[in-house]
Coordinates of N, CA and C in Angstrom, one line a residue:
M1 N 91.7 -44.7 -2.1 CA 91.1 -43.4 -1.8 C 90.6 -42.6 -3.0
K2 N 91.5 -42.6 -4.0 CA 91.2 -41.9 -5.2 C 90.0 -42.5 -5.9
G3 N 90.0 -43.8 -5.8 CA 88.8 -44.5 -6.5 C 87.5 -44.2 -5.7
Q4 N 87.6 -44.1 -4.5 CA 86.4 -43.7 -3.7 C 85.9 -42.3 -4.0
Q5 N 86.9 -41.4 -4.2 CA 86.5 -40.0 -4.5 C 85.8 -39.9 -5.9
R6 N 86.4 -40.7 -6.8 CA 85.8 -40.7 -8.2 C 84.4 -41.3 -8.1
Y7 N 84.2 -42.3 -7.2 CA 82.9 -42.9 -7.1 C 81.9 -41.9 -6.5
L8 N 82.3 -41.1 -5.5 CA 81.4 -40.1 -4.8 C 81.1 -39.0 -5.8
F9 N 82.1 -38.6 -6.6 CA 81.9 -37.5 -7.6 C 80.9 -37.9 -8.6
G10 N 80.9 -39.2 -9.0 CA 80.0 -39.7 -10.0 C 78.6 -39.7 -9.4
L11 N 78.4 -40.1 -8.2 CA 77.1 -40.0 -7.5 C 76.6 -38.6 -7.5
F12 N 77.4 -37.6 -7.2 CA 77.0 -36.2 -7.1 C 76.5 -35.7 -8.5
V13 N 77.2 -36.1 -9.6 CA 76.8 -35.7 -10.9 C 75.5 -36.3 -11.3
L14 N 75.3 -37.6 -11.0 CA 74.0 -38.2 -11.3 C 72.9 -37.6 -10.5
A15 N 73.2 -37.2 -9.3 CA 72.1 -36.6 -8.4 C 71.7 -35.2 -8.9
T16 N 72.6 -34.5 -9.5 CA 72.3 -33.1 -9.9 C 71.8 -33.0 -11.3
I17 N 71.8 -34.0 -12.1 CA 71.3 -33.9 -13.5 C 69.8 -33.5 -13.5
P18 N 68.9 -34.2 -12.7 CA 67.5 -33.9 -12.8 C 67.3 -32.4 -12.4
T19 N 68.0 -31.9 -11.4 CA 67.9 -30.5 -10.9 C 68.2 -29.6 -12.0
L20 N 69.3 -29.9 -12.7 CA 69.8 -29.0 -13.8 C 68.8 -29.0 -14.9
V21 N 68.2 -30.2 -15.2 CA 67.2 -30.3 -16.3 C 66.0 -29.4 -15.9
A22 N 65.6 -29.6 -14.7 CA 64.4 -28.8 -14.2 C 64.6 -27.3 -14.3
L23 N 65.8 -26.9 -13.8 CA 66.1 -25.5 -13.9 C 66.1 -25.0 -15.3
S24 N 66.7 -25.8 -16.2 CA 66.7 -25.4 -17.6 C 65.3 -25.3 -18.2
F25 N 64.4 -26.2 -17.8 CA 63.0 -26.2 -18.3 C 62.3 -25.0 -17.8
A26 N 62.6 -24.7 -16.5 CA 61.9 -23.5 -15.8 C 62.4 -22.3 -16.5
G27 N 63.7 -22.2 -16.9 CA 64.1 -21.0 -17.5 C 63.5 -20.8 -18.9
C28 N 63.3 -21.9 -19.5 CA 62.6 -21.9 -20.8 C 61.1 -21.4 -20.7
N29 N 60.4 -21.9 -19.6 CA 59.1 -21.4 -19.3 C 59.0 -19.9 -19.0
K30 N 60.0 -19.4 -18.3 CA 60.0 -18.0 -18.0 C 60.0 -17.2 -19.3
R31 N 60.7 -17.7 -20.3 CA 60.8 -17.0 -21.6 C 59.5 -17.1 -22.4
T32 N 58.8 -18.2 -22.2 CA 57.7 -18.5 -23.1 C 56.3 -18.5 -22.5
A33 N 56.2 -18.6 -21.2 CA 54.9 -18.7 -20.5 C 54.2 -17.4 -20.6
T34 N 52.9 -17.5 -20.7 CA 52.0 -16.3 -20.7 C 51.1 -16.2 -19.5
S35 N 51.2 -17.2 -18.6 CA 50.3 -17.2 -17.4 C 51.0 -17.7 -16.2
I36 N 50.5 -17.4 -15.0 CA 51.1 -17.8 -13.8 C 50.7 -19.2 -13.5
P37 N 51.6 -20.2 -13.1 CA 51.2 -21.5 -12.8 C 50.0 -21.6 -11.8
N38 N 49.1 -22.5 -12.0 CA 48.0 -22.7 -11.1 C 46.9 -21.6 -11.1
V39 N 47.1 -20.6 -12.0 CA 46.1 -19.5 -12.2 C 45.4 -19.7 -13.6
V40 N 44.1 -19.9 -13.6 CA 43.4 -20.1 -14.8 C 42.7 -18.8 -15.2
V41 N 43.0 -18.3 -16.4 CA 42.5 -17.0 -16.8 C 41.4 -17.4 -17.9
P42 N 40.1 -17.0 -17.6 CA 39.1 -17.4 -18.6 C 39.2 -16.5 -19.9
P43 N 38.8 -17.1 -21.0 CA 38.8 -16.3 -22.2 C 38.0 -15.0 -22.1
P44 N 38.3 -14.0 -22.9 CA 37.6 -12.7 -22.8 C 36.1 -12.7 -22.8
D45 N 35.5 -13.6 -23.6 CA 34.1 -13.6 -23.7 C 33.4 -14.3 -22.5
T46 N 34.2 -14.8 -21.5 CA 33.6 -15.4 -20.3 C 33.9 -14.5 -19.1
L47 N 34.6 -13.4 -19.3 CA 34.9 -12.6 -18.1 C 33.6 -11.9 -17.6
P48 N 33.5 -11.8 -16.3 CA 32.3 -11.2 -15.7 C 32.2 -9.7 -16.1
T49 N 31.0 -9.2 -16.2 CA 30.7 -7.8 -16.5 C 29.9 -7.2 -15.3
L50 N 30.0 -5.9 -15.1 CA 29.2 -5.3 -14.0 C 27.8 -5.3 -14.3
A51 N 26.9 -5.7 -13.4 CA 25.5 -5.7 -13.6 C 25.0 -4.3 -13.8
K52 N 24.0 -4.2 -14.7 CA 23.3 -2.9 -14.9 C 22.4 -2.6 -13.8
L53 N 22.2 -1.3 -13.6 CA 21.3 -0.9 -12.5 C 19.9 -0.7 -13.0
N54 N 18.9 -0.9 -12.1 CA 17.5 -0.8 -12.5 C 16.9 0.5 -11.9
Y55 N 16.1 1.1 -12.8 CA 15.4 2.4 -12.4 C 13.9 2.2 -12.6
L56 N 13.2 2.6 -11.6 CA 11.7 2.6 -11.7 C 11.2 4.0 -11.6
A57 N 10.3 4.4 -12.6 CA 9.8 5.7 -12.6 C 8.3 5.6 -12.3
L58 N 7.9 6.3 -11.2 CA 6.5 6.3 -10.8 C 5.8 7.6 -11.1
G59 N 4.6 7.6 -11.6 CA 3.9 8.9 -11.9 C 2.7 8.8 -12.7
D60 N 2.5 9.8 -13.6 CA 1.4 10.0 -14.4 C 1.8 10.2 -15.9
S61 N 1.0 11.1 -16.6 CA 1.4 11.4 -18.0 C 2.7 12.0 -18.2
Y62 N 3.2 12.8 -17.2 CA 4.5 13.4 -17.3 C 5.6 12.4 -17.2
T63 N 5.4 11.3 -16.5 CA 6.4 10.3 -16.4 C 6.4 9.4 -17.6
I64 N 5.2 9.0 -18.1 CA 5.1 8.1 -19.2 C 5.4 8.9 -20.5
G65 N 5.4 10.2 -20.5 CA 5.7 11.0 -21.7 C 4.6 11.0 -22.7
Q66 N 3.4 11.4 -22.2 CA 2.2 11.5 -23.1 C 2.6 12.5 -24.3
S67 N 2.3 12.0 -25.5 CA 2.5 12.8 -26.7 C 3.9 13.0 -27.2
V68 N 4.9 12.3 -26.6 CA 6.2 12.3 -27.1 C 6.7 10.8 -27.3
A69 N 7.8 10.7 -28.0 CA 8.3 9.3 -28.3 C 9.0 8.8 -27.0
V70 N 9.1 7.5 -26.9 CA 9.7 6.9 -25.7 C 11.0 7.4 -25.4
D71 N 11.9 7.7 -26.4 CA 13.2 8.2 -26.1 C 13.2 9.7 -25.7
S72 N 12.1 10.3 -25.7 CA 12.0 11.7 -25.2 C 11.5 11.8 -23.8
R73 N 11.0 10.7 -23.2 CA 10.6 10.7 -21.9 C 11.7 11.1 -20.9
F74 N 11.4 11.8 -19.9 CA 12.5 12.3 -19.0 C 13.3 11.1 -18.3
P75 N 12.6 10.0 -17.9 CA 13.4 8.9 -17.4 C 14.3 8.3 -18.4
H76 N 13.9 8.2 -19.6 CA 14.7 7.6 -20.7 C 15.9 8.5 -20.9
Q77 N 15.7 9.8 -21.0 CA 16.8 10.8 -21.3 C 17.7 10.8 -20.1
A78 N 17.2 10.7 -18.9 CA 18.1 10.7 -17.7 C 19.1 9.5 -17.8
V79 N 18.5 8.3 -18.1 CA 19.4 7.1 -18.2 C 20.4 7.3 -19.4
A80 N 20.0 7.9 -20.5 CA 20.9 8.1 -21.6 C 22.1 9.0 -21.1
I81 N 21.8 10.0 -20.4 CA 22.8 10.9 -19.9 C 23.8 10.2 -19.0
L82 N 23.2 9.4 -18.0 CA 24.1 8.7 -17.1 C 24.9 7.6 -17.8
N83 N 24.4 6.9 -18.7 CA 25.1 5.9 -19.5 C 26.2 6.6 -20.3
S84 N 26.0 7.8 -20.8 CA 27.0 8.5 -21.6 C 28.2 8.9 -20.7
R85 N 27.9 8.9 -19.4 CA 29.0 9.3 -18.4 C 29.7 8.1 -17.8
G86 N 29.3 6.9 -18.3 CA 30.0 5.7 -17.9 C 29.3 4.8 -16.9
Y87 N 28.1 5.3 -16.6 CA 27.2 4.4 -15.7 C 26.6 3.3 -16.5
R88 N 26.0 2.3 -15.9 CA 25.4 1.2 -16.6 C 24.0 1.0 -16.0
L89 N 23.0 1.6 -16.7 CA 21.6 1.5 -16.3 C 20.8 0.8 -17.4
N90 N 19.8 0.0 -17.0 CA 18.9 -0.6 -17.9 C 17.9 0.5 -18.3
E91 N 17.1 0.2 -19.4 CA 16.0 1.1 -19.8 C 15.1 1.2 -18.6
P92 N 14.6 2.4 -18.3 CA 13.7 2.5 -17.1 C 12.4 1.7 -17.2
Q93 N 12.0 1.2 -16.1 CA 10.7 0.6 -15.9 C 9.7 1.6 -15.4
Y94 N 8.4 1.4 -15.8 CA 7.4 2.5 -15.4 C 6.2 1.9 -14.7
I95 N 5.8 2.6 -13.7 CA 4.4 2.4 -13.2 C 3.8 3.8 -13.3
A96 N 3.2 4.1 -14.4 CA 2.7 5.4 -14.7 C 1.7 5.4 -15.8
Q97 N 0.7 6.3 -15.7 CA -0.3 6.3 -16.8 C -1.0 7.7 -16.8
T98 N -1.3 8.1 -18.0 CA -2.0 9.4 -18.1 C -3.3 9.4 -17.3
G99 N -3.5 10.5 -16.6 CA -4.7 10.6 -15.8 C -4.6 10.1 -14.3
W100 N -3.6 9.5 -14.0 CA -3.5 8.9 -12.6 C -3.3 10.0 -11.6
T101 N -4.1 9.8 -10.5 CA -3.9 10.6 -9.3 C -3.0 9.8 -8.3
T102 N -2.8 10.3 -7.2 CA -2.0 9.6 -6.1 C -2.7 8.3 -5.8
G103 N -4.0 8.3 -5.7 CA -4.8 7.1 -5.3 C -4.6 6.0 -6.4
A104 N -4.7 6.4 -7.7 CA -4.6 5.5 -8.8 C -3.2 4.9 -8.8
L105 N -2.2 5.7 -8.5 CA -0.8 5.2 -8.5 C -0.6 4.2 -7.4
L106 N -1.2 4.5 -6.2 CA -1.1 3.5 -5.1 C -1.8 2.2 -5.4
N107 N -2.9 2.3 -6.1 CA -3.6 1.0 -6.5 C -2.8 0.2 -7.5
A108 N -2.1 0.9 -8.4 CA -1.3 0.2 -9.4 C -0.1 -0.5 -8.8
I109 N 0.5 0.2 -7.8 CA 1.6 -0.4 -7.2 C 1.2 -1.7 -6.4
Q110 N 0.1 -1.6 -5.8 CA -0.5 -2.7 -5.0 C -0.8 -3.9 -6.0
T111 N -1.4 -3.5 -7.1 CA -1.8 -4.6 -8.1 C -0.6 -5.2 -8.8
Q112 N 0.4 -4.4 -9.2 CA 1.6 -4.9 -9.9 C 2.6 -5.6 -8.9
N113 N 2.6 -5.1 -7.7 CA 3.4 -5.6 -6.6 C 4.9 -5.9 -7.1
P114 N 5.6 -4.9 -7.6 CA 6.9 -5.1 -8.1 C 7.9 -5.5 -6.9
T115 N 9.0 -6.2 -7.3 CA 10.0 -6.5 -6.3 C 10.7 -5.3 -5.9
A116 N 11.0 -5.2 -4.6 CA 11.6 -4.0 -4.0 C 13.1 -4.1 -4.1
N117 N 13.6 -4.0 -5.3 CA 15.1 -4.2 -5.5 C 15.6 -3.2 -6.5
Y118 N 15.0 -2.0 -6.7 CA 15.4 -1.0 -7.7 C 16.5 -0.2 -7.1
D119 N 17.5 0.1 -8.0 CA 18.6 0.9 -7.6 C 18.3 2.4 -7.4
V120 N 17.4 2.9 -8.3 CA 16.9 4.2 -8.1 C 15.4 4.3 -8.5
V121 N 14.7 5.2 -7.8 CA 13.2 5.3 -8.1 C 12.9 6.8 -8.1
S122 N 12.1 7.2 -9.1 CA 11.7 8.6 -9.2 C 10.2 8.7 -9.0
L123 N 9.7 9.8 -8.5 CA 8.3 10.0 -8.2 C 7.8 11.4 -8.6
L124 N 6.8 11.4 -9.5 CA 6.2 12.7 -9.9 C 4.7 12.5 -10.0
I125 N 4.0 13.0 -9.1 CA 2.5 12.7 -9.1 C 1.8 13.9 -8.4
G126 N 0.6 14.2 -8.9 CA -0.2 15.2 -8.3 C -1.0 16.1 -9.2
V127 N -0.6 16.2 -10.4 CA -1.3 17.2 -11.3 C -2.8 16.8 -11.5
N128 N -3.1 15.5 -11.5 CA -4.5 15.1 -11.7 C -5.3 15.3 -10.4
N129 N -4.6 15.3 -9.3 CA -5.3 15.6 -8.0 C -5.8 17.1 -8.1
Q130 N -4.9 17.9 -8.6 CA -5.3 19.3 -8.7 C -6.3 19.5 -9.8
Y131 N -6.1 18.9 -11.0 CA -7.1 19.0 -12.1 C -8.5 18.5 -11.8
Q132 N -8.5 17.4 -11.0 CA -9.8 16.9 -10.6 C -10.4 17.5 -9.4
Q133 N -9.7 18.5 -8.9 CA -10.1 19.3 -7.7 C -10.3 18.4 -6.5
R134 N -9.4 17.4 -6.3 CA -9.4 16.6 -5.2 C -8.8 17.4 -4.0
S135 N -9.1 17.0 -2.8 CA -8.7 17.8 -1.7 C -7.2 17.8 -1.4
Q136 N -6.7 18.8 -0.9 CA -5.2 18.9 -0.6 C -4.9 17.9 0.6
E137 N -5.9 17.7 1.5 CA -5.7 16.8 2.6 C -5.5 15.4 2.1
E138 N -6.4 15.0 1.2 CA -6.3 13.7 0.6 C -4.9 13.5 -0.1
Y139 N -4.5 14.6 -0.8 CA -3.2 14.6 -1.5 C -2.1 14.4 -0.5
R140 N -2.1 15.1 0.6 CA -1.1 15.0 1.6 C -0.9 13.6 2.1
Q141 N -2.1 12.9 2.4 CA -2.0 11.6 2.9 C -1.6 10.6 1.9
Q142 N -2.1 10.7 0.7 CA -1.8 9.8 -0.4 C -0.4 10.0 -1.0
F143 N 0.1 11.2 -1.0 CA 1.4 11.5 -1.5 C 2.4 10.9 -0.5
S144 N 2.2 11.0 0.8 CA 3.0 10.4 1.8 C 3.1 8.9 1.6
S145 N 2.0 8.3 1.3 CA 2.0 6.8 1.0 C 2.8 6.5 -0.2
C146 N 2.6 7.3 -1.3 CA 3.4 7.1 -2.5 C 4.9 7.2 -2.3
L147 N 5.3 8.1 -1.5 CA 6.7 8.3 -1.2 C 7.2 7.1 -0.4
Q148 N 6.4 6.6 0.6 CA 6.8 5.4 1.3 C 7.0 4.2 0.4
Q149 N 6.1 4.1 -0.5 CA 6.2 3.0 -1.5 C 7.5 3.1 -2.3
A150 N 7.8 4.4 -2.7 CA 9.0 4.6 -3.5 C 10.2 4.2 -2.7
I151 N 10.2 4.6 -1.4 CA 11.4 4.2 -0.6 C 11.5 2.7 -0.5
R152 N 10.3 2.0 -0.3 CA 10.3 0.5 -0.2 C 10.9 -0.1 -1.4
L153 N 10.4 0.4 -2.6 CA 10.8 -0.2 -3.8 C 12.3 0.1 -4.2
A154 N 12.9 1.1 -3.5 CA 14.3 1.3 -3.6 C 15.1 0.6 -2.5
G155 N 14.5 -0.5 -2.0 CA 15.2 -1.3 -1.0 C 15.4 -0.5 0.3
N156 N 14.4 0.4 0.6 CA 14.5 1.2 1.9 C 15.7 2.1 1.9
R157 N 16.3 2.4 0.8 CA 17.4 3.3 0.7 C 16.9 4.7 0.3
K158 N 16.8 5.6 1.2 CA 16.2 6.9 0.9 C 17.0 7.7 -0.1
N159 N 18.3 7.5 0.0 CA 19.2 8.3 -1.0 C 19.0 7.8 -2.4
R160 N 18.3 6.8 -2.6 CA 18.0 6.3 -4.0 C 16.7 6.7 -4.6
V161 N 16.0 7.6 -3.8 CA 14.6 8.1 -4.2 C 14.7 9.5 -4.6
F162 N 14.0 9.9 -5.7 CA 14.1 11.3 -6.2 C 12.7 11.8 -6.5
V163 N 12.3 12.9 -5.9 CA 10.9 13.4 -6.2 C 11.0 14.6 -7.0
L164 N 10.2 14.7 -8.1 CA 10.1 15.9 -8.9 C 8.8 16.6 -8.6
S165 N 8.9 18.0 -8.6 CA 7.7 18.8 -8.4 C 6.7 18.7 -9.6
I166 N 5.5 19.1 -9.3 CA 4.5 19.1 -10.4 C 4.7 20.3 -11.3
P167 N 4.8 20.1 -12.6 CA 4.9 21.3 -13.6 C 3.6 22.1 -13.6
D168 N 3.7 23.3 -14.2 CA 2.6 24.2 -14.2 C 2.0 24.2 -15.6
Y169 N 0.9 23.5 -15.8 CA 0.2 23.5 -17.1 C -0.6 24.7 -17.4
S170 N -0.7 25.7 -16.5 CA -1.5 26.9 -16.8 C -0.9 27.7 -17.9
I171 N 0.3 27.5 -18.3 CA 1.0 28.3 -19.3 C 0.7 27.6 -20.7
T172 N 0.0 26.5 -20.8 CA -0.1 25.8 -22.0 C -1.4 26.3 -22.8
P173 N -1.4 26.1 -24.1 CA -2.6 26.4 -24.9 C -3.9 25.7 -24.4
F174 N -3.7 24.5 -23.8 CA -4.9 23.8 -23.3 C -5.6 24.6 -22.2
A175 N -4.9 25.4 -21.5 CA -5.5 26.1 -20.3 C -5.8 27.5 -20.7
R176 N -5.7 27.9 -22.0 CA -5.9 29.3 -22.4 C -7.2 29.9 -21.9
N177 N -8.3 29.1 -22.0 CA -9.6 29.7 -21.6 C -10.0 29.4 -20.2
A178 N -9.0 28.8 -19.4 CA -9.3 28.5 -18.0 C -8.8 29.7 -17.1
D179 N -9.0 29.5 -15.8 CA -8.5 30.5 -14.8 C -7.1 30.1 -14.6
T180 N -6.2 30.7 -15.4 CA -4.7 30.3 -15.3 C -4.1 30.7 -14.0
A181 N -4.5 31.8 -13.4 CA -4.0 32.2 -12.1 C -4.3 31.3 -11.0
K182 N -5.6 30.8 -11.1 CA -6.0 29.8 -10.1 C -5.3 28.5 -10.2
I183 N -5.1 28.0 -11.5 CA -4.3 26.8 -11.7 C -2.9 26.9 -11.1
A184 N -2.2 28.0 -11.5 CA -0.9 28.2 -11.0 C -0.8 28.3 -9.5
R185 N -1.7 28.9 -8.9 CA -1.8 29.0 -7.4 C -2.0 27.6 -6.8
E186 N -2.9 26.8 -7.4 CA -3.1 25.5 -6.8 C -2.0 24.6 -7.0
I187 N -1.3 24.7 -8.2 CA -0.1 23.9 -8.4 C 0.9 24.2 -7.4
D188 N 1.1 25.5 -7.0 CA 2.1 25.9 -6.0 C 1.7 25.3 -4.7
E189 N 0.4 25.2 -4.4 CA -0.1 24.7 -3.1 C 0.2 23.2 -3.0
F190 N -0.1 22.5 -4.1 CA 0.2 21.1 -4.1 C 1.7 20.8 -4.0
N191 N 2.5 21.6 -4.6 CA 3.9 21.5 -4.5 C 4.5 21.8 -3.1
R192 N 3.8 22.7 -2.4 CA 4.3 23.0 -1.1 C 4.1 21.7 -0.2
I193 N 3.0 21.0 -0.5 CA 2.7 19.8 0.3 C 3.7 18.7 0.0
N194 N 4.0 18.4 -1.3 CA 4.9 17.4 -1.6 C 6.3 17.7 -1.3
K195 N 6.7 19.0 -1.3 CA 8.0 19.3 -0.9 C 8.2 19.2 0.6
E196 N 7.2 19.6 1.3 CA 7.3 19.5 2.8 C 7.5 18.0 3.2
I197 N 6.7 17.1 2.6 CA 6.7 15.7 3.0 C 8.1 15.1 2.5
T198 N 8.5 15.5 1.3 CA 9.8 15.0 0.8 C 11.0 15.4 1.6
M199 N 11.0 16.7 2.0 CA 12.2 17.2 2.7 C 12.2 16.6 4.1
A200 N 11.0 16.4 4.7 CA 10.9 15.9 6.1 C 11.4 14.4 6.1
A201 N 11.2 13.7 5.0 CA 11.7 12.3 4.9 C 13.2 12.2 4.5
G202 N 13.8 13.3 4.2 CA 15.2 13.3 3.9 C 15.5 12.8 2.5
I203 N 14.5 13.1 1.6 CA 14.6 12.7 0.2 C 15.0 13.9 -0.7
V204 N 15.7 13.6 -1.8 CA 16.1 14.6 -2.7 C 14.8 15.2 -3.5
Y205 N 14.7 16.5 -3.5 CA 13.5 17.1 -4.2 C 14.0 18.0 -5.3
I206 N 13.5 17.7 -6.5 CA 13.9 18.5 -7.7 C 12.8 19.3 -8.2
D207 N 13.0 20.6 -8.1 CA 11.9 21.6 -8.4 C 12.0 22.0 -9.9
I208 N 11.1 21.4 -10.7 CA 11.1 21.6 -12.1 C 10.0 22.6 -12.5
T209 N 9.2 23.1 -11.5 CA 8.1 24.0 -11.8 C 8.5 25.3 -12.4
P210 N 9.5 26.0 -11.8 CA 9.8 27.3 -12.5 C 10.2 27.2 -13.9
G211 N 11.0 26.1 -14.2 CA 11.4 25.9 -15.6 C 10.3 25.6 -16.5
S212 N 9.3 24.9 -16.0 CA 8.1 24.5 -16.8 C 7.4 25.7 -17.3
R213 N 7.4 26.8 -16.5 CA 6.7 28.0 -16.8 C 7.4 28.8 -18.0
E214 N 8.6 28.4 -18.4 CA 9.2 29.0 -19.5 C 8.4 28.7 -20.8
G215 N 7.6 27.7 -20.8 CA 6.8 27.3 -21.9 C 5.8 28.4 -22.3
R216 N 5.6 29.4 -21.4 CA 4.7 30.5 -21.7 C 5.2 31.3 -22.9
T217 N 6.5 31.4 -23.0 CA 7.1 32.2 -24.0 C 7.9 31.4 -25.0
D218 N 8.0 30.1 -24.8 CA 8.8 29.2 -25.7 C 7.9 28.0 -26.1
A219 N 7.3 28.1 -27.2 CA 6.3 27.1 -27.6 C 7.0 25.7 -27.9
S220 N 8.3 25.8 -28.1 CA 9.1 24.5 -28.4 C 9.2 23.6 -27.1
L221 N 8.8 24.2 -26.0 CA 8.8 23.4 -24.8 C 7.5 22.6 -24.5
I222 N 6.5 22.8 -25.4 CA 5.2 22.2 -25.3 C 5.0 21.2 -26.4
A223 N 4.5 20.0 -26.1 CA 4.2 19.0 -27.1 C 3.1 19.4 -28.0
G224 N 2.9 18.6 -29.1 CA 2.0 18.9 -30.1 C 0.5 18.9 -29.7
D225 N 0.3 18.3 -28.5 CA -1.1 18.2 -28.0 C -1.5 19.5 -27.3
G226 N -0.6 20.4 -27.1 CA -0.9 21.7 -26.5 C -1.0 21.6 -25.0
L227 N -0.7 20.5 -24.4 CA -0.8 20.4 -23.0 C 0.5 19.9 -22.3
H228 N 1.0 18.8 -22.8 CA 2.1 18.1 -22.2 C 3.5 18.7 -22.6
P229 N 4.5 18.5 -21.9 CA 5.8 19.0 -22.2 C 6.4 18.3 -23.5
S230 N 7.2 19.0 -24.2 CA 7.9 18.4 -25.3 C 9.2 17.7 -24.9
G231 N 9.8 16.9 -25.8 CA 11.1 16.3 -25.4 C 12.1 17.3 -25.0
K232 N 12.1 18.5 -25.5 CA 13.0 19.5 -25.1 C 12.8 19.9 -23.7
E233 N 11.6 20.0 -23.2 CA 11.3 20.4 -21.8 C 11.7 19.2 -20.9
Y234 N 11.4 18.0 -21.4 CA 11.8 16.8 -20.6 C 13.3 16.7 -20.5
A235 N 14.0 17.1 -21.5 CA 15.5 17.1 -21.4 C 16.0 17.9 -20.3
K236 N 15.3 19.0 -20.0 CA 15.7 19.9 -18.8 C 15.6 19.1 -17.5
W237 N 14.4 18.4 -17.4 CA 14.2 17.6 -16.2 C 15.2 16.5 -16.1
A238 N 15.5 15.8 -17.2 CA 16.4 14.7 -17.2 C 17.8 15.1 -16.8
A239 N 18.2 16.3 -17.2 CA 19.6 16.7 -16.8 C 19.6 16.9 -15.3
L240 N 18.6 17.5 -14.7 CA 18.6 17.8 -13.3 C 18.5 16.4 -12.5
L241 N 17.7 15.5 -13.0 CA 17.6 14.2 -12.4 C 18.9 13.4 -12.5
A242 N 19.5 13.4 -13.6 CA 20.8 12.7 -13.8 C 21.9 13.2 -12.9
D243 N 21.9 14.5 -12.7 CA 22.9 15.1 -11.8 C 22.7 14.7 -10.4
A244 N 21.4 14.6 -10.0 CA 21.0 14.2 -8.7 C 21.3 12.7 -8.4
M245 N 21.1 11.9 -9.4 CA 21.3 10.5 -9.3 C 22.8 10.1 -9.3
A246 N 23.6 10.8 -10.1 CA 25.0 10.4 -10.3 C 25.8 10.1 -9.0
P247 N 25.7 11.0 -8.0 CA 26.5 10.8 -6.8 C 26.2 9.4 -6.1
V248 N 25.0 9.0 -6.1 CA 24.7 7.8 -5.3 C 24.9 6.5 -6.1
L249 N 25.2 6.7 -7.4 CA 25.4 5.5 -8.3 C 26.9 5.2 -8.4
R250 N 27.8 6.1 -7.9 CA 29.2 5.9 -8.0 C 29.7 4.6 -7.3

């Protein structure tokens, strides 16, 4: 009997040796391992990063920043403000050109046919309709079409579209010898149209017109050409635009 007990004990010891070795190895791993088994952690340079957002700016000379540097344009400054707050936006893309009316902008959108996948879209158009004395009825119809295009280009997300009012150039040296009261009155009339259409569509409307009139007493708000806004004036628009964009980009 004693011999049988010794035999069984020996079998027990032999059977437990692999388990003890495994436990000892596992204990060593706990002290030295830096990753969880079966989980592969890529090196830092291959970790995914959040995609940057795309911004399309539609308009005319005010959008393209006639007579100022690229980094003084209001869309560029708005992106700079947002990126400084931790957002990630690419440099703005533009469909805008000096002298464009609503009709010209519509034609350019049709010709360029951009993909409708922008995260945010801004629209500022109409001063050349007023300057060329085009009818307000035409402006109403074409501005409505411009706004619909802006919505489409934002992926049909109305909360990603932002309309800016037309600034008042009657206060500039360029208009000094013109009927400035008439210009200001007509700018207000065109703005009533674009605001009405924008608000009816449920789109954010940013009224920059009162601030643009500060150029009457502050020459630093007007660019060197005596007509267009300076980078300082554009900075005011950019701040308003960035504040409006920020909530939908969170």
